[in-house]
Amino acid sequence: MMDNIGFFLPKLQGEKHSAIIEHISTYISNNTDKQIIVFCSNTDIIFPWNVPVLHVNEAKYFDGSIVVFDILSALIIKNFKTQKNKYFWVGSAIPWSNNPSESYRTFQDIFDDKDITFVVADQTIQDIYEICYDKPQHVFKEFNHENLQKLIR
């Protein structure tokens, strides 16, 4: 059983991140035997939930599993060596369609990385990734504490 789980959210802002933090908080409450932390660049942010926070610089030396939610974060953790598992919760995003000026090689470096486990929102997105890169190993319709429980055992 994993003891340490980190969530890499360098730029916490808006409702999207509030929902993520709320689900992480519920996940923490349901998994008191695990050490769970959020890494973000704004350590002054105040959460209405009981969630431990460290600066993103600490993530490089984090010994455990780490979850990211965006392309920049995936690029950052790509070269981290101390993590047991790396998860990229892609959801329903197709990043290369949102960033057409970005080099294909940038996306290839991330999505062909065998050390990162990809999580997508539905079968169609899974099929697109399989055609372009590799088939994501997990399909979860939404990010919530129940799906986190299934993903991180």
CSV table of N, CA, C and O in Angstrom, one decimal, residues 53-104:
chain,number,residue,atom,x,y,z
A,53,VAL,N,0.0,21.6,2.5
A,53,VAL,CA,0.5,22.2,1.3
A,53,VAL,C,2.0,22.4,1.5
A,53,VAL,O,2.5,22.9,2.5
A,54,LEU,N,2.8,22.1,0.4
A,54,LEU,CA,4.2,22.5,0.4
A,54,LEU,C,4.4,23.2,-1.0
A,54,LEU,O,3.7,23.0,-1.9
A,55,HIS,N,5.5,23.9,-1.0
A,55,HIS,CA,5.9,24.6,-2.3
A,55,HIS,C,6.3,23.5,-3.3
A,55,HIS,O,6.8,22.5,-3.0
A,56,VAL,N,6.0,23.9,-4.6
A,56,VAL,CA,6.3,23.0,-5.7
A,56,VAL,C,7.8,22.5,-5.8
A,56,VAL,O,8.1,21.4,-6.2
A,57,ASN,N,8.7,23.3,-5.3
A,57,ASN,CA,10.1,22.9,-5.2
A,57,ASN,C,10.4,21.6,-4.4
A,57,ASN,O,11.3,20.9,-4.7
A,58,GLU,N,9.5,21.4,-3.5
A,58,GLU,CA,9.7,20.2,-2.6
A,58,GLU,C,9.3,18.9,-3.4
A,58,GLU,O,9.7,17.8,-3.0
A,59,ALA,N,8.5,19.0,-4.4
A,59,ALA,CA,8.0,17.9,-5.1
A,59,ALA,C,9.1,17.0,-5.7
A,59,ALA,O,8.9,15.8,-5.9
A,60,LYS,N,10.1,17.6,-6.1
A,60,LYS,CA,11.2,16.9,-6.8
A,60,LYS,C,11.8,15.8,-5.9
A,60,LYS,O,12.3,14.8,-6.4
A,61,TYR,N,11.8,16.0,-4.6
A,61,TYR,CA,12.4,15.1,-3.7
A,61,TYR,C,11.3,14.3,-2.9
A,61,TYR,O,11.6,13.5,-2.0
A,62,PHE,N,10.1,14.4,-3.4
A,62,PHE,CA,9.0,13.7,-2.8
A,62,PHE,C,9.1,12.2,-3.0
A,62,PHE,O,9.2,11.7,-4.2
A,63,ASP,N,9.0,11.4,-2.0
A,63,ASP,CA,9.1,9.9,-2.1
A,63,ASP,C,7.7,9.4,-2.0
A,63,ASP,O,7.2,9.2,-0.9
A,64,GLY,N,7.1,9.1,-3.1
A,64,GLY,CA,5.7,8.6,-3.2
A,64,GLY,C,5.2,8.7,-4.6
A,64,GLY,O,6.0,8.8,-5.5
A,65,SER,N,3.9,8.7,-4.7
A,65,SER,CA,3.3,8.8,-6.0
A,65,SER,C,2.8,10.3,-6.1
A,65,SER,O,2.5,10.9,-5.2
A,66,ILE,N,2.8,10.7,-7.4
A,66,ILE,CA,2.4,12.1,-7.7
A,66,ILE,C,1.4,12.2,-8.8
A,66,ILE,O,1.5,11.4,-9.8
A,67,VAL,N,0.5,13.1,-8.7
A,67,VAL,CA,-0.6,13.3,-9.6
A,67,VAL,C,-0.5,14.7,-10.2
A,67,VAL,O,-0.4,15.6,-9.4
A,68,VAL,N,-0.5,14.8,-11.5
A,68,VAL,CA,-0.5,16.1,-12.2
A,68,VAL,C,-1.8,16.3,-13.0
A,68,VAL,O,-2.4,15.3,-13.4
A,69,PHE,N,-2.1,17.5,-13.4
A,69,PHE,CA,-3.3,17.8,-14.1
A,69,PHE,C,-3.2,18.6,-15.4
A,69,PHE,O,-4.2,18.9,-16.0
A,70,ASP,N,-1.9,19.0,-15.7
A,70,ASP,CA,-1.8,19.8,-16.9
A,70,ASP,C,-0.4,19.5,-17.6
A,70,ASP,O,0.4,18.8,-17.0
A,71,ILE,N,-0.3,19.9,-18.8
A,71,ILE,CA,0.9,19.6,-19.6
A,71,ILE,C,2.2,20.2,-19.0
A,71,ILE,O,3.2,19.5,-19.0
A,72,LEU,N,2.1,21.4,-18.5
A,72,LEU,CA,3.3,22.0,-17.9
A,72,LEU,C,3.8,21.2,-16.7
A,72,LEU,O,5.0,20.9,-16.5
A,73,SER,N,2.9,20.8,-15.9
A,73,SER,CA,3.2,19.9,-14.7
A,73,SER,C,3.8,18.6,-15.1
A,73,SER,O,4.7,18.1,-14.5
A,74,ALA,N,3.2,18.0,-16.2
A,74,ALA,CA,3.7,16.7,-16.7
A,74,ALA,C,5.2,16.9,-17.2
A,74,ALA,O,6.0,16.0,-17.0
A,75,LEU,N,5.4,18.0,-17.8
A,75,LEU,CA,6.8,18.3,-18.3
A,75,LEU,C,7.8,18.4,-17.1
A,75,LEU,O,8.9,17.9,-17.2
A,76,ILE,N,7.3,19.1,-16.1
A,76,ILE,CA,8.1,19.3,-14.9
A,76,ILE,C,8.5,18.0,-14.2
A,76,ILE,O,9.6,17.7,-13.9
A,77,ILE,N,7.5,17.1,-14.0
A,77,ILE,CA,7.7,15.9,-13.2
A,77,ILE,C,8.4,14.8,-14.1
A,77,ILE,O,8.8,13.8,-13.5
A,78,LYS,N,8.4,15.0,-15.4
A,78,LYS,CA,9.0,14.0,-16.3
A,78,LYS,C,10.4,13.5,-15.8
A,78,LYS,O,10.7,12.3,-15.9
A,79,ASN,N,11.2,14.4,-15.4
A,79,ASN,CA,12.6,14.1,-15.0
A,79,ASN,C,12.7,13.8,-13.5
A,79,ASN,O,13.9,13.6,-13.0
A,80,PHE,N,11.7,13.9,-12.7
A,80,PHE,CA,11.8,13.5,-11.3
A,80,PHE,C,12.1,12.1,-11.2
A,80,PHE,O,11.5,11.2,-11.9
A,81,LYS,N,13.0,11.7,-10.2
A,81,LYS,CA,13.4,10.3,-10.1
A,81,LYS,C,12.9,9.6,-8.8
A,81,LYS,O,13.0,8.4,-8.7
A,82,THR,N,12.4,10.4,-7.9
A,82,THR,CA,12.1,9.7,-6.6
A,82,THR,C,10.7,9.2,-6.4
A,82,THR,O,10.3,8.6,-5.5
A,83,GLN,N,9.8,9.5,-7.4
A,83,GLN,CA,8.4,9.1,-7.3
A,83,GLN,C,8.2,7.7,-7.7
A,83,GLN,O,8.8,7.2,-8.6
A,84,LYS,N,7.4,7.0,-6.9
A,84,LYS,CA,7.1,5.6,-7.2
A,84,LYS,C,6.2,5.5,-8.4
A,84,LYS,O,6.4,4.6,-9.3
A,85,ASN,N,5.2,6.3,-8.5
A,85,ASN,CA,4.2,6.4,-9.6
A,85,ASN,C,4.0,7.8,-10.0
A,85,ASN,O,3.9,8.7,-9.1
A,86,LYS,N,3.8,8.1,-11.3
A,86,LYS,CA,3.4,9.4,-11.8
A,86,LYS,C,2.1,9.2,-12.6
A,86,LYS,O,2.0,8.4,-13.5
A,87,TYR,N,1.1,10.0,-12.2
A,87,TYR,CA,-0.2,10.0,-12.9
A,87,TYR,C,-0.5,11.3,-13.5
A,87,TYR,O,-0.3,12.4,-12.9
A,88,PHE,N,-0.9,11.3,-14.7
A,88,PHE,CA,-1.3,12.5,-15.4
A,88,PHE,C,-2.8,12.4,-15.7
A,88,PHE,O,-3.3,11.6,-16.5
A,89,TRP,N,-3.6,13.2,-14.9
A,89,TRP,CA,-5.1,13.2,-15.0
A,89,TRP,C,-5.4,14.1,-16.2
A,89,TRP,O,-5.6,15.3,-16.0
A,90,VAL,N,-5.5,13.6,-17.4
A,90,VAL,CA,-5.7,14.3,-18.6
A,90,VAL,C,-7.2,14.7,-18.7
A,90,VAL,O,-7.5,15.8,-19.2
A,91,GLY,N,-8.1,13.9,-18.2
A,91,GLY,CA,-9.5,14.1,-18.3
A,91,GLY,C,-10.0,14.1,-19.8
A,91,GLY,O,-9.7,13.1,-20.5
A,92,SER,N,-10.6,15.1,-20.2
A,92,SER,CA,-11.1,15.1,-21.6
A,92,SER,C,-10.3,16.1,-22.5
A,92,SER,O,-10.7,16.4,-23.6
A,93,ALA,N,-9.1,16.4,-22.0
A,93,ALA,CA,-8.3,17.4,-22.7
A,93,ALA,C,-7.5,16.7,-23.8
A,93,ALA,O,-7.1,15.6,-23.7
A,94,ILE,N,-7.3,17.5,-24.9
A,94,ILE,CA,-6.4,17.1,-26.0
A,94,ILE,C,-5.5,18.3,-26.2
A,94,ILE,O,-5.7,19.2,-26.9
A,95,PRO,N,-4.4,18.3,-25.4
A,95,PRO,CA,-3.5,19.5,-25.3
A,95,PRO,C,-3.0,20.0,-26.6
A,95,PRO,O,-2.8,21.1,-26.8
A,96,TRP,N,-2.7,19.1,-27.5
A,96,TRP,CA,-2.0,19.5,-28.8
A,96,TRP,C,-3.0,20.3,-29.6
A,96,TRP,O,-2.6,21.1,-30.4
A,97,SER,N,-4.3,20.1,-29.4
A,97,SER,CA,-5.3,20.9,-30.2
A,97,SER,C,-5.4,22.3,-29.6
A,97,SER,O,-5.8,23.2,-30.3
A,98,ASN,N,-5.2,22.4,-28.3
A,98,ASN,CA,-5.2,23.8,-27.7
A,98,ASN,C,-4.0,24.6,-27.9
A,98,ASN,O,-4.0,25.8,-27.7
A,99,ASN,N,-2.9,23.9,-28.2
A,99,ASN,CA,-1.6,24.5,-28.4
A,99,ASN,C,-1.0,24.2,-29.8
A,99,ASN,O,0.1,23.5,-29.8
A,100,PRO,N,-1.6,24.6,-30.9
A,100,PRO,CA,-1.1,24.2,-32.2
A,100,PRO,C,0.3,24.7,-32.5
A,100,PRO,O,0.9,24.1,-33.4
A,101,SER,N,0.7,25.7,-31.9
A,101,SER,CA,2.1,26.2,-32.2
A,101,SER,C,3.2,25.5,-31.4
A,101,SER,O,4.3,25.6,-31.7
A,102,GLU,N,2.8,24.6,-30.5
A,102,GLU,CA,3.7,23.8,-29.7
A,102,GLU,C,4.3,22.7,-30.6
A,102,GLU,O,3.6,22.1,-31.4
A,103,SER,N,5.5,22.4,-30.4
A,103,SER,CA,6.2,21.3,-31.2
A,103,SER,C,5.6,20.0,-30.8
A,103,SER,O,5.3,19.7,-29.7
A,104,TYR,N,5.4,19.1,-31.8
A,104,TYR,CA,4.9,17.8,-31.6
A,104,TYR,C,5.8,17.0,-30.7
A,104,TYR,O,5.3,16.2,-29.9
